[in-house]
Every structure is written in structure tokens, then in C-alpha cells.
Amino acid sequence: MSNLSPETVRKAISDHPDPETGRGLDSMGQIKEIVVDQGNAALTLGLTSHSAPIADELSDALESKIVAAAPGSTVTITYVDHPRPPARIGQIALKAKSVIAVGSGKGGVGKSTVAASLALTLRRYGAKVGLMDADVYGPSIPQLLGLSGRPAITAQKRIDPIKLDNDLPVMSMGFLVEPDQAVIWRGPMLHGSINQFLGDTDWGDLDYLIIDMPPGTGDVALTLSQALPLAGAVIVCTPQEVALLDAIKAVSMFRKVEIPILGMVENMSGFQCPDCGKTYDIFGKGGARQKAEELNVPFLGGLPIDITLRTAGDEGKLADVIQSNDASRAPFDAICKAVVRELATRAANQPTKVSLPTL
Ligand code: ADP
């Protein structure tokens, strides 16, 4: 006979941290209903779209707590949306909950592919996402997503970003200059443009703003760190030793401007031959995981060389792959969850203070 009751259930989970704020689920008003019937607990919980990618993991954690408190019981969890608008952050008053920079030590390692796919995967899980291409020296986000056109200026003199499928706002220098037109950036101009992209664009209310950083140099990272608090940076590298040395540079660059490192992604780790199914480690494998450990930063996952990704990127159809190709999107699902899990761990260690957002 199980000791399951609504009180036992509430007690078991009330202090479990809401993944977004790190504060107890009960104190945040997210336990909506608990119905107990013959050894089964049916819970209705509120979850913000920011946490949606790790809803399954939250269910698993809550289920184990309930079963530990009332052995032998079964648990059914249903989520309902728990709207919570973002506060305005930084001196530019951006309405976003988590701003994530995606960087690398050098070009061509798949940084833009990872940045765009992370944005697309977060969106697929239901989060509200914006994507800013700050790789001003070689903006490739418009190409990867098949976007073109010029952002309009609204009556309020704000920039109306180009939207993918009407719901993912994207800003890129690629929308403002011709593809073959070289842009020479002087420091103050770069600083001004990045601030304008961030602050003058109508992003709407965002759970995540993903920023594709230029490789290597620290100028843009410095500008960003002055403009607003970043949740952290994701570093993309390949397993080769040289690329890893570059990745170390990227880590120290972000650390210098006090942007926390969310973790490392190893791209091009292994190639599965479509003809014979055999996996070849063209650039070696596992180097980033080892380096991440040495540098004391989380390893967020690996991404194999995938011809589908390359052709989709060339054709501007990366969004289609993330939307519907199970095999190609699987590594991104894992990376996306690892990022959101990392944010949740940080929130649990340092819960946000309750503050009412300015609407
Ligand atoms: P970066 O932003 O680091 O310069 P990109 O994301 O633009 O790199 O990627 C460079 C090229 O490599 C693109 O053609 C892209 O489609 C391809 N690419 C990136 N990652 C992969 C991968 N895992 N498998 C196959 N092609 C990839």
C-alpha cells in the first residue's frame, strides 16, 4: 500500500528548482494541480518556454523524487505553458532571458552552422528565439537559412528584422551589404553597429538570443559584454590539435571579458560513410572533450561530418533539416539540451531574485 497523497507529492517536489529561475517550483506557482488516484499521481505543471527543451529531464527528476517519497507509485506529468515575460537586460534594455554567444578560435569550424542550428532546435522545442549574426567579417547566417532582403525601418525608427517562417527574427550584416562587398571595420564603427543591431532591432520578447560571433578577435565580445549580461558562450572547435589551440584562445578571450563559458562543442568528429556505414575519424576524435576537461569547461556534445548538413547549408535549407531530418538533427538535440541543462544548473546554484519584469 503506497503512502501516496497530494501532500506527499507536493512535499517531494515543492523545492525542486524551476529550470529557468532556479527557485522552488511551488514558490513560483508552477504546481498547478495534483490528482492522486489508486497509486498514480497525475500532475499538471507550468513550464516556461525557456525550459521546454528539458521538459523530459524535469519529468524524470520529479518522478524519481515522488517514487522515493511514495515507493511503488506511478507518475503522470502534463505541462502547461507558464508565461513569464523576460526582464529588460543591459544598458540597451533587451527583452531576452538568455543571451548566448557562439564563438570559435578560427573560421571554418562550423560555428555559424552550430549557432543557427542551436537557434532552430531551441525554436523546435517551443522556445522564443532570435538569431544575431555578429560575424561581421563573413556573415553566413543569411546563406545557411536562405534569407535575403533588407530589414525595414519601422515608424518608431526601429529595425524590423528579417524573420524566418514569420517567427524567428534574424539580423545580419549580410542583409545590409552585397555578398561580394568587403566591409572594413574600424573599432568604433564595429562597436556602434553591434550596439545598433542589439538595441535598435525589434526582437520582440525572447527566451534566447543566439549570437554568431566573429572568429578569433575579442572586439565584438568586449562590446557585447559591455552592452548586456550574457548567459554565456559556446565554443565550437574541431578535434585537430591546431583547432584546439585556437579553441583555448577563444576560451581565454571570453574569460578576459568575463563572459562565462557554457561549454565546448566538437564539430566534425567522425564521418559516417553513407555507402558502407563505417565511421572514419578524419580529424581524430574526442580531443575537445579532453580539452574541455583540462580547461574546466563542460563538454556539450559532438557533431559528425554530415553531408546533409553541408548541402542544406549551401542551399539555404538548414531549417528544413532541423525541422524534419531525425538523423541529422539528433546531435543538435543533444547539444541544445546540454546548453539548457547547463543554464538550469547555474540557475539552481544561483537562483534569480524575484523581480517583476518591466512590461
Ligand atoms: P564557420 O562559421 O566556423 O566559418 P560554417 O558554419 O560557415 O563555419 O561552416 C563552414 C562549412 O562547413 C559550411 O559549408 C558548412 O555547411 C560546413 N559544415 C559545418 N559543419 C559541418 C558538419 N558537421 N558536417 C558537414 N559540413 C559541415
mmCIF file of C-alpha atoms and ligand atoms in Angstrom, residues 107-113 140 267-268 303-306 309-310 314, ligand 1:
data_model
loop_
_atom_site.group_PDB
_atom_site.id
_atom_site.type_symbol
_atom_site.label_atom_id
_atom_site.label_comp_id
_atom_site.label_asym_id
_atom_site.label_seq_id
_atom_site.Cartn_x
_atom_site.Cartn_y
_atom_site.Cartn_z
ATOM 1 C CA GLY A 107 36.969 30.316 -39.125
ATOM 2 C CA GLY A 108 35.554 27.324 -40.970
ATOM 3 C CA VAL A 109 34.980 25.059 -37.968
ATOM 4 C CA GLY A 110 31.184 25.166 -38.283
ATOM 5 C CA LYS A 111 30.494 27.963 -35.799
ATOM 6 C CA SER A 112 27.689 29.516 -37.874
ATOM 7 C CA THR A 113 26.159 26.113 -38.536
ATOM 8 C CA SER A 140 26.927 33.434 -43.387
ATOM 9 C CA ASN A 267 32.372 19.593 -34.730
ATOM 10 C CA MET A 268 33.439 17.221 -37.479
ATOM 11 C CA LEU A 303 28.705 16.696 -34.259
ATOM 12 C CA PRO A 304 29.774 14.272 -37.015
ATOM 13 C CA ILE A 305 30.651 15.362 -40.534
ATOM 14 C CA ASP A 306 27.276 15.128 -42.214
ATOM 15 C CA LEU A 309 24.214 19.488 -43.282
ATOM 16 C CA ARG A 310 26.705 20.773 -45.815
ATOM 17 C CA ASP A 314 24.736 25.536 -49.328
HETATM 18 P P1 ADP B 1 32.294 28.941 -39.554
HETATM 19 O O1 ADP B 1 31.120 29.729 -39.089
HETATM 20 O O2 ADP B 1 33.094 28.372 -38.423
HETATM 21 O O3 ADP B 1 33.163 29.671 -40.539
HETATM 22 P P2 ADP B 1 30.361 27.396 -41.090
HETATM 23 O O4 ADP B 1 29.298 27.040 -40.114
HETATM 24 O O5 ADP B 1 30.075 28.517 -42.051
HETATM 25 O O6 ADP B 1 31.744 27.648 -40.339
HETATM 26 O O7 ADP B 1 30.727 26.068 -41.857
HETATM 27 C C1 ADP B 1 31.699 26.041 -42.904
HETATM 28 C C2 ADP B 1 31.271 24.999 -43.913
HETATM 29 O O8 ADP B 1 31.323 23.702 -43.328
HETATM 30 C C3 ADP B 1 29.851 25.156 -44.415
HETATM 31 O O9 ADP B 1 29.805 24.798 -45.776
HETATM 32 C C4 ADP B 1 29.041 24.167 -43.595
HETATM 33 O O10 ADP B 1 27.883 23.704 -44.276
HETATM 34 C C5 ADP B 1 30.043 23.050 -43.416
HETATM 35 N N1 ADP B 1 29.851 22.295 -42.166
HETATM 36 C C6 ADP B 1 29.872 22.757 -40.908
HETATM 37 N N2 ADP B 1 29.694 21.757 -40.021
HETATM 38 C C7 ADP B 1 29.554 20.621 -40.759
HETATM 39 C C8 ADP B 1 29.336 19.237 -40.456
HETATM 40 N N3 ADP B 1 29.250 18.809 -39.210
HETATM 41 N N4 ADP B 1 29.236 18.368 -41.480
HETATM 42 C C9 ADP B 1 29.349 18.786 -42.772
HETATM 43 N N5 ADP B 1 29.540 20.044 -43.129
HETATM 44 C C10 ADP B 1 29.653 20.969 -42.136
#
